[in-house]
Coordinates of C-alpha atoms and ligand atoms in Angstrom, one line a residue:
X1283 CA 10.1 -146.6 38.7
X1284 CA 8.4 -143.9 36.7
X1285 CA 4.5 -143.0 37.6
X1286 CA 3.7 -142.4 34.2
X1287 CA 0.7 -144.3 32.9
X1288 CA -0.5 -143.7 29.6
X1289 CA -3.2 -145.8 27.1
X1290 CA -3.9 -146.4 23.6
X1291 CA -7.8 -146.6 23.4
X1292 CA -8.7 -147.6 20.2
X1293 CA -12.6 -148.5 19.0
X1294 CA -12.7 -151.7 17.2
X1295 CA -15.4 -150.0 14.4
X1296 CA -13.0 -150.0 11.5
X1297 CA -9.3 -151.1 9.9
X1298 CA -6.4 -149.8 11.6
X1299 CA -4.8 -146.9 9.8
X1300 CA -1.9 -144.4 9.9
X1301 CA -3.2 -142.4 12.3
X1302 CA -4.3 -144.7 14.6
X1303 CA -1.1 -146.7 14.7
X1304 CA 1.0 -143.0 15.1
X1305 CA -1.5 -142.3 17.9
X1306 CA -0.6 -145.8 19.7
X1307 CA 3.1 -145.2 18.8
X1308 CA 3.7 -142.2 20.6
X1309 CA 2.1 -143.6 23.4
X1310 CA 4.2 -146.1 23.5
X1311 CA 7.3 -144.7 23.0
X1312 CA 6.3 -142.3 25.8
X1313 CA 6.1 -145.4 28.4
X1314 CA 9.0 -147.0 27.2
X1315 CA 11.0 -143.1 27.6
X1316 CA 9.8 -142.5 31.0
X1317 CA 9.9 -146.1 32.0
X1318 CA 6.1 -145.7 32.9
X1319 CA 3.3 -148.4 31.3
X1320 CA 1.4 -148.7 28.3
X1321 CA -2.0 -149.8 28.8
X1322 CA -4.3 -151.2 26.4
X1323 CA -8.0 -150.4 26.5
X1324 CA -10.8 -151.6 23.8
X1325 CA -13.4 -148.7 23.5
X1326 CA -16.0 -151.5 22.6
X1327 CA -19.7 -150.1 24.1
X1328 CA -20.8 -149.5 20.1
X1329 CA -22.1 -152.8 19.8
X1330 CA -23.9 -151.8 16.4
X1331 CA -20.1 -150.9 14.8
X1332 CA -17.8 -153.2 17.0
X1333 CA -16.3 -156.4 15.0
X1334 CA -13.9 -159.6 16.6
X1335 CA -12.1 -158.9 13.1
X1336 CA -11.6 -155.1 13.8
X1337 CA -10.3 -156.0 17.2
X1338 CA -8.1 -158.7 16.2
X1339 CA -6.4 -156.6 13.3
X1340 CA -5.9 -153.9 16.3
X1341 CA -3.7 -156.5 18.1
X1342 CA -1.8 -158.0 15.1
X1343 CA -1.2 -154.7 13.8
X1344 CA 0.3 -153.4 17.4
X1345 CA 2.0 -157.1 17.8
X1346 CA 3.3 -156.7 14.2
X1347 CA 4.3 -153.3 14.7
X1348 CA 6.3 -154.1 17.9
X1349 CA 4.3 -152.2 20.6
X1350 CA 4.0 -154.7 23.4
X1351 CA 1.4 -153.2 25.9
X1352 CA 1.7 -153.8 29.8
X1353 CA -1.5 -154.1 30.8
X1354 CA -4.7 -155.1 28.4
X1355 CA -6.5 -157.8 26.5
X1356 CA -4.5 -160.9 26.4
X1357 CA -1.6 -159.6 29.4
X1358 CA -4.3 -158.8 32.3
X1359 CA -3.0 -156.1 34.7
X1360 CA -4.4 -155.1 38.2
X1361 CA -7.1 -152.1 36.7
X1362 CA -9.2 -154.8 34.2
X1363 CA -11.1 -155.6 32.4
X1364 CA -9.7 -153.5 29.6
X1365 CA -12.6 -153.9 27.5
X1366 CA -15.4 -151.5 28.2
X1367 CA -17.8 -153.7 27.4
X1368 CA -16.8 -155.5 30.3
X1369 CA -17.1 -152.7 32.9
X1370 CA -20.8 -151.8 32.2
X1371 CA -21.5 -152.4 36.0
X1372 CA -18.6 -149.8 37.1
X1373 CA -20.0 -147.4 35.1
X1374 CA -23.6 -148.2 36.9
X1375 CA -21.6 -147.7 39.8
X1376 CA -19.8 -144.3 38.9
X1377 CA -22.7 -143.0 37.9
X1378 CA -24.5 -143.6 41.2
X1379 CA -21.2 -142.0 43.1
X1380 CA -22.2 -138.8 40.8
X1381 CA -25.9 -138.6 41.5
X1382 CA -25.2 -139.0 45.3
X1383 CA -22.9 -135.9 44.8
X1384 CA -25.8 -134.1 43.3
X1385 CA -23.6 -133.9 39.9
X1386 CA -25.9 -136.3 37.6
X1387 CA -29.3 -136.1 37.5
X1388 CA -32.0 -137.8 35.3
X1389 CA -34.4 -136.4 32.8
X1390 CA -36.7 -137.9 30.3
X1391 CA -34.7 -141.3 31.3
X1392 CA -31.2 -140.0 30.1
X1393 CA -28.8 -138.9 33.0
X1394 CA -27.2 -135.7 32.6
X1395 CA -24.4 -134.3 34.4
X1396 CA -24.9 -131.1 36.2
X1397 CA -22.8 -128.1 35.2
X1398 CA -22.2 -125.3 37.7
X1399 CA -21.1 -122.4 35.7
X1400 CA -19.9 -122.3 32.2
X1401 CA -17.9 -125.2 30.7
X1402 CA -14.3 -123.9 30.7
X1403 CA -13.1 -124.1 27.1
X1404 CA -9.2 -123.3 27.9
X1405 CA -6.9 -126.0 29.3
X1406 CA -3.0 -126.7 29.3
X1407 CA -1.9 -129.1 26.6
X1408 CA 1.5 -129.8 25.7
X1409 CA 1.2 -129.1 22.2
X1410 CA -2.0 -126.9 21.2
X1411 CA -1.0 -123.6 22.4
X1412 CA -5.0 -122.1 21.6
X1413 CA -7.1 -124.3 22.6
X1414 CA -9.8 -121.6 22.8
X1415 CA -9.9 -120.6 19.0
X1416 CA -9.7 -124.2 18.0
X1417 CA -12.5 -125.0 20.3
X1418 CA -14.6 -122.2 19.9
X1419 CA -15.0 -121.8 15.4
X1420 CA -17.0 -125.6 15.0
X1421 CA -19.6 -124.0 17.7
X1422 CA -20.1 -121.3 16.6
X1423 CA -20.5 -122.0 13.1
X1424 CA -23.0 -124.7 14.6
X1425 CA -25.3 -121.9 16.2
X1426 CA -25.3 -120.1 13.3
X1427 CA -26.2 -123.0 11.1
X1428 CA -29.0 -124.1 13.7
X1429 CA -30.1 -120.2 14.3
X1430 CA -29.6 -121.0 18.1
X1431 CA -28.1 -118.5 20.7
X1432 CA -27.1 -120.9 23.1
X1433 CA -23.8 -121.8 23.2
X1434 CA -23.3 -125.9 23.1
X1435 CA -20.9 -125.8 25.9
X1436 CA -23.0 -123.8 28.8
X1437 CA -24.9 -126.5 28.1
X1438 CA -25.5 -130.3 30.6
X1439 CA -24.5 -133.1 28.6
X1440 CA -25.8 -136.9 28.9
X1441 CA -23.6 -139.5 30.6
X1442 CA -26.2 -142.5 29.9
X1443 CA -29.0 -142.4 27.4
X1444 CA -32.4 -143.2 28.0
X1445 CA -31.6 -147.2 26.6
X1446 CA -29.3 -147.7 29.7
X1447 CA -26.2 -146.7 27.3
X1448 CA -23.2 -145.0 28.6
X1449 CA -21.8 -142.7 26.4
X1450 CA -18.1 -142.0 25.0
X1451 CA -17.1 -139.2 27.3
X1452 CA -18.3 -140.6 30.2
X1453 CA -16.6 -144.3 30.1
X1454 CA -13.5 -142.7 28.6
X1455 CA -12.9 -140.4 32.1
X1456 CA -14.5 -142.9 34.5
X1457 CA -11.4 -145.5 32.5
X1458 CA -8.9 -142.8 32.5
X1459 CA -9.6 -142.3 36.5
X1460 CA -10.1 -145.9 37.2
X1461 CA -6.8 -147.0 35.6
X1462 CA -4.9 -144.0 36.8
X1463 CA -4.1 -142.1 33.6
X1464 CA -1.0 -139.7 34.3
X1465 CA -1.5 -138.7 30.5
X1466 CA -3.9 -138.3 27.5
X1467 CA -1.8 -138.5 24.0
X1468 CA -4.2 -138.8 21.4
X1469 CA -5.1 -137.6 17.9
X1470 CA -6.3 -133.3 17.8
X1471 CA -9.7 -134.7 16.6
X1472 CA -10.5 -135.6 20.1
X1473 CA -9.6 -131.6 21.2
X1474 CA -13.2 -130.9 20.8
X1475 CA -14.4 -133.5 23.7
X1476 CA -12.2 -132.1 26.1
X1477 CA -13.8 -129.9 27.6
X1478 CA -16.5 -132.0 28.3
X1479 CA -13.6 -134.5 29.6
X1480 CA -12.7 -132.1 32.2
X1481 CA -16.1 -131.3 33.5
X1482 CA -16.4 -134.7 34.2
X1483 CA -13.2 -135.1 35.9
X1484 CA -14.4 -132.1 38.6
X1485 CA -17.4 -133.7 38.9
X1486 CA -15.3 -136.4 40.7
X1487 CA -12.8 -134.3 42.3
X1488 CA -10.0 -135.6 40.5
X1489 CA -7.7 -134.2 38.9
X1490 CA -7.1 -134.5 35.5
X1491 CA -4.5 -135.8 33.5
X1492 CA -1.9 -134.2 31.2
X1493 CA -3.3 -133.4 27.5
X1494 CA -1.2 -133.9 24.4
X1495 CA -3.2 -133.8 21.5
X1496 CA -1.1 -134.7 18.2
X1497 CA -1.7 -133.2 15.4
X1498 CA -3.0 -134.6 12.3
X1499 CA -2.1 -136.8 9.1
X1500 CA -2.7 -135.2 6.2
X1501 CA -2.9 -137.0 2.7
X1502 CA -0.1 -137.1 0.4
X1503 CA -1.2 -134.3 -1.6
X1504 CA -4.1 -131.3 -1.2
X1505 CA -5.0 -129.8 2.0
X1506 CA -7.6 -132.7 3.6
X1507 CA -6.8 -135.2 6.7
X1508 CA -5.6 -138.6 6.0
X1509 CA -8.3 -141.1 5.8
X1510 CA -9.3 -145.0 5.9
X1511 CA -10.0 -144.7 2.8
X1512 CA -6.8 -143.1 1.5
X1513 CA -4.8 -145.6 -0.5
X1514 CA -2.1 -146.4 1.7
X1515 CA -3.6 -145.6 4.7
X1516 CA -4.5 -149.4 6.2
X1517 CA -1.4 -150.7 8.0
X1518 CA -2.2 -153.9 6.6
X1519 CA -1.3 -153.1 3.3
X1520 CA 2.0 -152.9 4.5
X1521 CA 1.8 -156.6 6.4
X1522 CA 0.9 -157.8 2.5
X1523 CA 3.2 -156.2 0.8
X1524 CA 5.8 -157.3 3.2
X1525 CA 7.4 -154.5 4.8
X1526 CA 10.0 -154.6 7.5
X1527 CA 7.6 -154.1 10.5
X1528 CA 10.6 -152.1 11.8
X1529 CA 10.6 -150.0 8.8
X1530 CA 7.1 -148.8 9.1
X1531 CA 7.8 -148.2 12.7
X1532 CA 10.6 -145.8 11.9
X1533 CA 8.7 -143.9 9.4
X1534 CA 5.5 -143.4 12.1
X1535 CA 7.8 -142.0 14.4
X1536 CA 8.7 -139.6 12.0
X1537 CA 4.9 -138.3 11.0
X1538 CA 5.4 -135.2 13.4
X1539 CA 8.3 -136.0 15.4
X1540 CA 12.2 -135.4 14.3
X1541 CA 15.4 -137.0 16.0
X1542 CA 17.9 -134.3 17.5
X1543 CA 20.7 -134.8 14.5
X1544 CA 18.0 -135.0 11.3
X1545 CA 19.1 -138.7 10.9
X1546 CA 15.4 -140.2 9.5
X1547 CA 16.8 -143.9 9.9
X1548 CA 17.6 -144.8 13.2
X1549 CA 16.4 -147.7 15.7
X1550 CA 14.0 -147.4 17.9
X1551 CA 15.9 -147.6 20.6
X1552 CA 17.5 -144.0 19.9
X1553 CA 14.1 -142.8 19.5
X1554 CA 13.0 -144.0 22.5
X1555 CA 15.8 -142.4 24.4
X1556 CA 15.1 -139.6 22.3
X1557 CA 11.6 -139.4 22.9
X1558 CA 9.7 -136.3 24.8
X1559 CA 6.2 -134.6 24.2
X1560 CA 7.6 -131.6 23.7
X1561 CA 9.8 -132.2 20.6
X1562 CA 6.2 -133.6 18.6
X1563 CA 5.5 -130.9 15.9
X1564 CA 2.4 -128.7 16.5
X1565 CA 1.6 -128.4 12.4
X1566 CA 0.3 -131.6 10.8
X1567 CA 2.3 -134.1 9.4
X1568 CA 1.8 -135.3 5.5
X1569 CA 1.9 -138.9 4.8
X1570 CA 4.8 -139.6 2.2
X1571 CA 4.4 -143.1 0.8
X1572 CA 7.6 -142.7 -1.2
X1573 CA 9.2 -141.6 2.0
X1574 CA 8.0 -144.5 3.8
X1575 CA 9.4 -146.7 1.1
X1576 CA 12.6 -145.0 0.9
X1577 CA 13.3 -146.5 4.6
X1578 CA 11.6 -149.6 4.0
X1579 CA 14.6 -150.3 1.4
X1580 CA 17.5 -148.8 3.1
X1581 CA 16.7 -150.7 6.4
X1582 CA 16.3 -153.8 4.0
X1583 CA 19.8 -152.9 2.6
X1584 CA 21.2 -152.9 6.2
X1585 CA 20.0 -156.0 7.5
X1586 CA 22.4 -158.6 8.5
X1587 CA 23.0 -160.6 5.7
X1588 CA 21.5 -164.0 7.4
X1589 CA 18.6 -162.1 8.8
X1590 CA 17.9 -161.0 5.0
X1591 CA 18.4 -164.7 4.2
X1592 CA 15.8 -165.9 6.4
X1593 CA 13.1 -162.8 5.6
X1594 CA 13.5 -163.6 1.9
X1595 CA 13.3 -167.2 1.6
X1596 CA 9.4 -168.2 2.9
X1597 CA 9.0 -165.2 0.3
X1598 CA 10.6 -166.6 -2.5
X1599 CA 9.1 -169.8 -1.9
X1600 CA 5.8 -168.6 -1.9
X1601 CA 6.5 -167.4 -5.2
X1602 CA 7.6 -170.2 -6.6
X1603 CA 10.9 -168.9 -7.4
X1604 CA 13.0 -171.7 -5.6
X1605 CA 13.0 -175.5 -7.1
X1606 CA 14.7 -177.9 -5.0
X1607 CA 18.0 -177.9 -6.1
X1608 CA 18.8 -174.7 -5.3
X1609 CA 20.7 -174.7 -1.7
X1610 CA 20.9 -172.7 0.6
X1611 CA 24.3 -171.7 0.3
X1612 CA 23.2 -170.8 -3.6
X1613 CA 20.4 -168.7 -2.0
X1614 CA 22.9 -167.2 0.4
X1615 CA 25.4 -166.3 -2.1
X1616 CA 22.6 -164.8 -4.5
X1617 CA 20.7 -162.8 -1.7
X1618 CA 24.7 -161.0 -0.8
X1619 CA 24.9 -159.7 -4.6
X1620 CA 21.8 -158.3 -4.7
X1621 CA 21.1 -156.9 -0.9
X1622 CA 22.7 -153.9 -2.0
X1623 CA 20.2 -152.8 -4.3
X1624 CA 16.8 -154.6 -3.2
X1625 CA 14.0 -151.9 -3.2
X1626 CA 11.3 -154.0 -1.5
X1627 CA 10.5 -157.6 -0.3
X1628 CA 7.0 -157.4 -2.6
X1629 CA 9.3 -157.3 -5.8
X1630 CA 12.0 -159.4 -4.6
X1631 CA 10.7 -162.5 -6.6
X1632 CA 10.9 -160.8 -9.7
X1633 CA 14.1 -158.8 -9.0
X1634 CA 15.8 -162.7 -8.2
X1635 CA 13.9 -164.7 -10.3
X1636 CA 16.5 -164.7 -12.9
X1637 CA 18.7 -166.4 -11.4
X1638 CA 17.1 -169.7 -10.7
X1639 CA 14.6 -169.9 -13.8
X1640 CA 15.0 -168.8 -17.6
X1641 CA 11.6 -167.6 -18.3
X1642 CA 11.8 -164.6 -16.0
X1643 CA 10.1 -161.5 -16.9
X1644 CA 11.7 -158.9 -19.2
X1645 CA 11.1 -155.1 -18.4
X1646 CA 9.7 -153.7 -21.7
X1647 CA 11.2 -150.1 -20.9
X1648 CA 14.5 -151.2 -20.0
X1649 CA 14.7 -152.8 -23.7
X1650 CA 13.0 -149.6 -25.3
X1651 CA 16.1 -148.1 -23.4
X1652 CA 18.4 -149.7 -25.1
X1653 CA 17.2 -149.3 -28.6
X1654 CA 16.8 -145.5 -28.0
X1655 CA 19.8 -142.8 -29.3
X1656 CA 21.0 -145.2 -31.6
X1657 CA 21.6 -147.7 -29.8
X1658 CA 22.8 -151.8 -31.2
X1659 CA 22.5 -153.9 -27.8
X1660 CA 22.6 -156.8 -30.3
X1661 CA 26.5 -156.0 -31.5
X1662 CA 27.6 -154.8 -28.2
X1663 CA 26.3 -158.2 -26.7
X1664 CA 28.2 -160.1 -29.9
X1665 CA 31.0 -158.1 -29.0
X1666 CA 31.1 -158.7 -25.5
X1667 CA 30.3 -162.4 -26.0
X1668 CA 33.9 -163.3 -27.8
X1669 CA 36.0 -162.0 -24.6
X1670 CA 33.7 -163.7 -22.4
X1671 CA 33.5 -166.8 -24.3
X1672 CA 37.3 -168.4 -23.3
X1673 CA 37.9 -166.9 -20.0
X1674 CA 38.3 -168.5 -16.3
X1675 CA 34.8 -167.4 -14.2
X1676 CA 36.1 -165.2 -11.4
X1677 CA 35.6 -161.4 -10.9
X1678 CA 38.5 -160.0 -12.2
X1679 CA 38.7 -162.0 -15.9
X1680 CA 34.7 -160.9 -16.1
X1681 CA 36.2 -157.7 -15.3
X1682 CA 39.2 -157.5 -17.8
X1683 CA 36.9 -159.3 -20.7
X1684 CA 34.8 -155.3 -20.4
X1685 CA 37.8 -154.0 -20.5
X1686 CA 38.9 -155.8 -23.3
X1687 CA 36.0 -155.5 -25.6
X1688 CA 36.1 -151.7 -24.7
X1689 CA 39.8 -151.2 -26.2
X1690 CA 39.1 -153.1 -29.2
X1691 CA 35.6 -151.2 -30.1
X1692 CA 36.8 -148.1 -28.6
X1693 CA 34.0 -147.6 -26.3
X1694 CA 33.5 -147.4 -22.4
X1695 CA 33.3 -151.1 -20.8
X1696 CA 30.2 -149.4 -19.3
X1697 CA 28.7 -149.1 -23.3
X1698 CA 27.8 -153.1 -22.7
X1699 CA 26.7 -153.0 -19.3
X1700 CA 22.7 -152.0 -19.8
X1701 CA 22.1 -154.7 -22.9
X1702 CA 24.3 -157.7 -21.1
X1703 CA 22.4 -156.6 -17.9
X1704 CA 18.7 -157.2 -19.8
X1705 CA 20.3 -160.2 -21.6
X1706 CA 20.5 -162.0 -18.6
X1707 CA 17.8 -160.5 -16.2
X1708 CA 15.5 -158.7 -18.2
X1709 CA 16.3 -155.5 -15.9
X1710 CA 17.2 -151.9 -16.7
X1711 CA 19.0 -152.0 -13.3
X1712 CA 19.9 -154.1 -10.0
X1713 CA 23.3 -154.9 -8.4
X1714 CA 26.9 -154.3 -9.7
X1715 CA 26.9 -156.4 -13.2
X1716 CA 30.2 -158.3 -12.5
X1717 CA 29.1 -159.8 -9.8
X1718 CA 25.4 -160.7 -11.2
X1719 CA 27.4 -162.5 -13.7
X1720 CA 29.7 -164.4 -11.8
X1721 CA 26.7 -165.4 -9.6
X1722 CA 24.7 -166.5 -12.5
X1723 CA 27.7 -168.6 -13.7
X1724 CA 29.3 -169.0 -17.1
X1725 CA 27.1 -171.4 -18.7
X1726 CA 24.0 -169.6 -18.0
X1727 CA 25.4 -166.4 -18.7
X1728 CA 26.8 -167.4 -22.3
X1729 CA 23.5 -169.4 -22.8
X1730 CA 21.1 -165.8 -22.2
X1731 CA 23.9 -163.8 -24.0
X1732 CA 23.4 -166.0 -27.3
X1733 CA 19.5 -166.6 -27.2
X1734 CA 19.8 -162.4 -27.2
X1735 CA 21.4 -162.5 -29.8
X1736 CA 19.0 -165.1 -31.6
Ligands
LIG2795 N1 -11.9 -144.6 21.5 C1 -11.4 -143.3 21.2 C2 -10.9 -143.3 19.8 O1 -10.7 -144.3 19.2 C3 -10.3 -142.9 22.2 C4 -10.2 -141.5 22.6 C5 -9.1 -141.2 23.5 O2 -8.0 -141.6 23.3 O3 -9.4 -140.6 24.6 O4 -10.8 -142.2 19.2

């Protein structure tokens, strides 16, 4: 078995987004390569900013997401609690070890941890290769903004404030020791507080664990990071709008990591056997929305048909689309002719609705299509309608009745595809015509073909 132990330690204080669900991700994925564990730990000692709804959108979106954690809230493990607000009295208790070490010390009722020397700035990471630059430009623009010659980082820090609070740093090492932290994966934003991380780590004696700091999530367009308030940045939105958990999954792993071969659309099993720190990009990673719904749709495509069956069906019903005469076997057959072409599960209703009701929706562009260039959807539809009118309903007469109507107007069979296809869907576009028709059946099919007419 594998020693590696890494954690996701999220702050309940808002929704959770991209980033934060990447962060978790790679985590994960690292455990599950190495065979190590994935711990779960709820950075909850801001009791102003905490929230039971943050928290429990943090587990359903992990849960939803498919990241199973060995050890936190709900699953126990031997290192609990794993909420922080929970281990108040071990941080009491750590702080104590440090004073008798002559490493903390109080003033004006905070307690500060002792530096000896200057705060080292420069640490291995597996992905920032200049830590020192990165770290250095906020500081020093700092000084000069403040007019101070002092740099911040020769500088003692708190570890509890003057109300009895522990701070960030401090609980974050005293965890990462306590629940024997092998490795730190987390977001670049966090390269800043390393430093202070590992001052508090030799204040111990212990040594500190591997750094990874990912890079970050930019927005989909202009130079600035990803944030919560980015529209398609809540993974939530995703849970409403019904995407394939396993979809969103892929496209995380792909926001600054890339599988050996270029293949984009893989299961996660291949990524995890795929998985090392040292293949994540260094650059940031842009958030493509279109990207992610490019693989929401292809995975959709690929589903087993009966899987697809029993995803789309609560769906539909919510929607109203189904009345109680349709079967299932009808649902079954009408799901198979339009798998191959389903874009999302959010627009399903509409893209199906057509064939169980008659008032469904009609796409006002795909009709403006049809006029454009000349174009008489009205006689290709009458012209269409007499070879369809007398034949036997199975594929290959719908097929010869195009054919037909093509030789006798001298036009492509195609020429009636786009008005038949809006006479009895209101679409511009969806799965192969023939068999939409044969699906829908004769009678309805003549029926729509004849009120388009009308
Ligand atoms: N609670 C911190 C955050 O949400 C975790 C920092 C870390 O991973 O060390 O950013």
């Amino acid at each position: 078995m594998s020693s590696v132990r890494v954690r996701f330690a999220p702050s309940p204080t808002g929704f959770f987004h991209i980033g934060s669900a990447r962060t978790a991700l790679f985590n994960w994925l690292y455990a599950r390569h190495t065979g190590g564990k994935f711990i779960l730990r709820i950075e909850d000692t801001d009791k102003e900013r905490n929230s039971e709804e943050y928290l429990k959108v943090i587990l359903d979106s992990l849960r939803w997401l498919g990241m199973d954690w060995d050890e936190g809230p709900d699953v126990g493990g031997d290192f609990g609690p794993y909420f922080q607000s929970q281990r108040t009295e071990l941080y009491k208790a750590k702080l104590q070890e440090l004073v008798k070490l002559g490493k903390a010390y109080e003033k004006d009722g905070a307690w500060w941890l002792r530096l000896d020397g200057k705060r080292s700035t420069v640490f291995d990471d597996h992905l920032k290769k200049e830590i020192e630059k990165v770290e250095a430009a906020p500081m020093v623009l700092d000084d000069l903004v403040r007019g101070r010659v002092e740099r911040a980082e020769d500088r003692d820090f708190v570890l509890f404030r003057s109300n009895g609070e522990p701070v960030f740093h401090f609980v974050n090492v005293v965890d990462d020791i306590e629940m024997k932290i092998t490795h730190v994966i987390r977001g670049e934003d966090h390269l800043s507080n390393t430093s202070k991380h590992l001052e508090i780590f030799k204040a111990f004696g212990v040594k500190p664990p591997e750094y990874a700091h990912i890079p970050l999530i930019l927005k989909t367009d202009g130079p600035g990071k990803m944030s919560k308030r980015d529209r398609g940045a809540l993974i939530e939105e995703y849970q409403n709008k019904n995407y394939l958990p396993s979809a969103v999954r892929n496209y995380l792993c792909l926001l600054g990591w890339t599988p050996a071969d270029g293949k984009e659309i893989l299961p996660i099993d291949e990524v995890i056997k795929q998985f090392e720190l040292k293949a994540i990009h260094q650059s940031n990673a842009r958030f493509d929305e279109k990207k992610m719904s490019h693989i929401n749709a292809q995975t959709l495509r690929a589903l087993p048909a009966s899987e697809f069956v029993a995803i789309a069906k609560p769906i539909l019903q919510n929607a109203n689309i189904l009345n109680d005469n349709v079967s299932d076997a009808r649902l079954a057959e009408v799901l198979s002719i339009i798998q191959e072409k389903v874009n999302s599960l959010e627009h399903l209703p509409e893209f199906v609705g057509f064939f169980f009701n008659n008032d469904f929706k009609k796409d006002e562009a795909a009709f403006a299509n049809l006029t454009k260039k000349g174009g008489e959807p009205t006689a290709r539809v009458r012209e269409i309608l007499v070879h369809l009118q007398s034949i036997e309903w199975n594929v290959a007469a719908i097929e010869a009745a195009f054919n037909a109507a093509g030789t006798e107007h001298s036009r492509k069979p195609t020429d009636f595809f786009a008005p038949v296809r809006f006479a009895v869907s209101g679409q511009g576009g969806g799965a192969h015509l023939i068999g939409v028709l044969h699906a829908l059946g004769r009678d309805l099919t003549l029926a729509r073909l004849q009120s388009f007419i009308a």
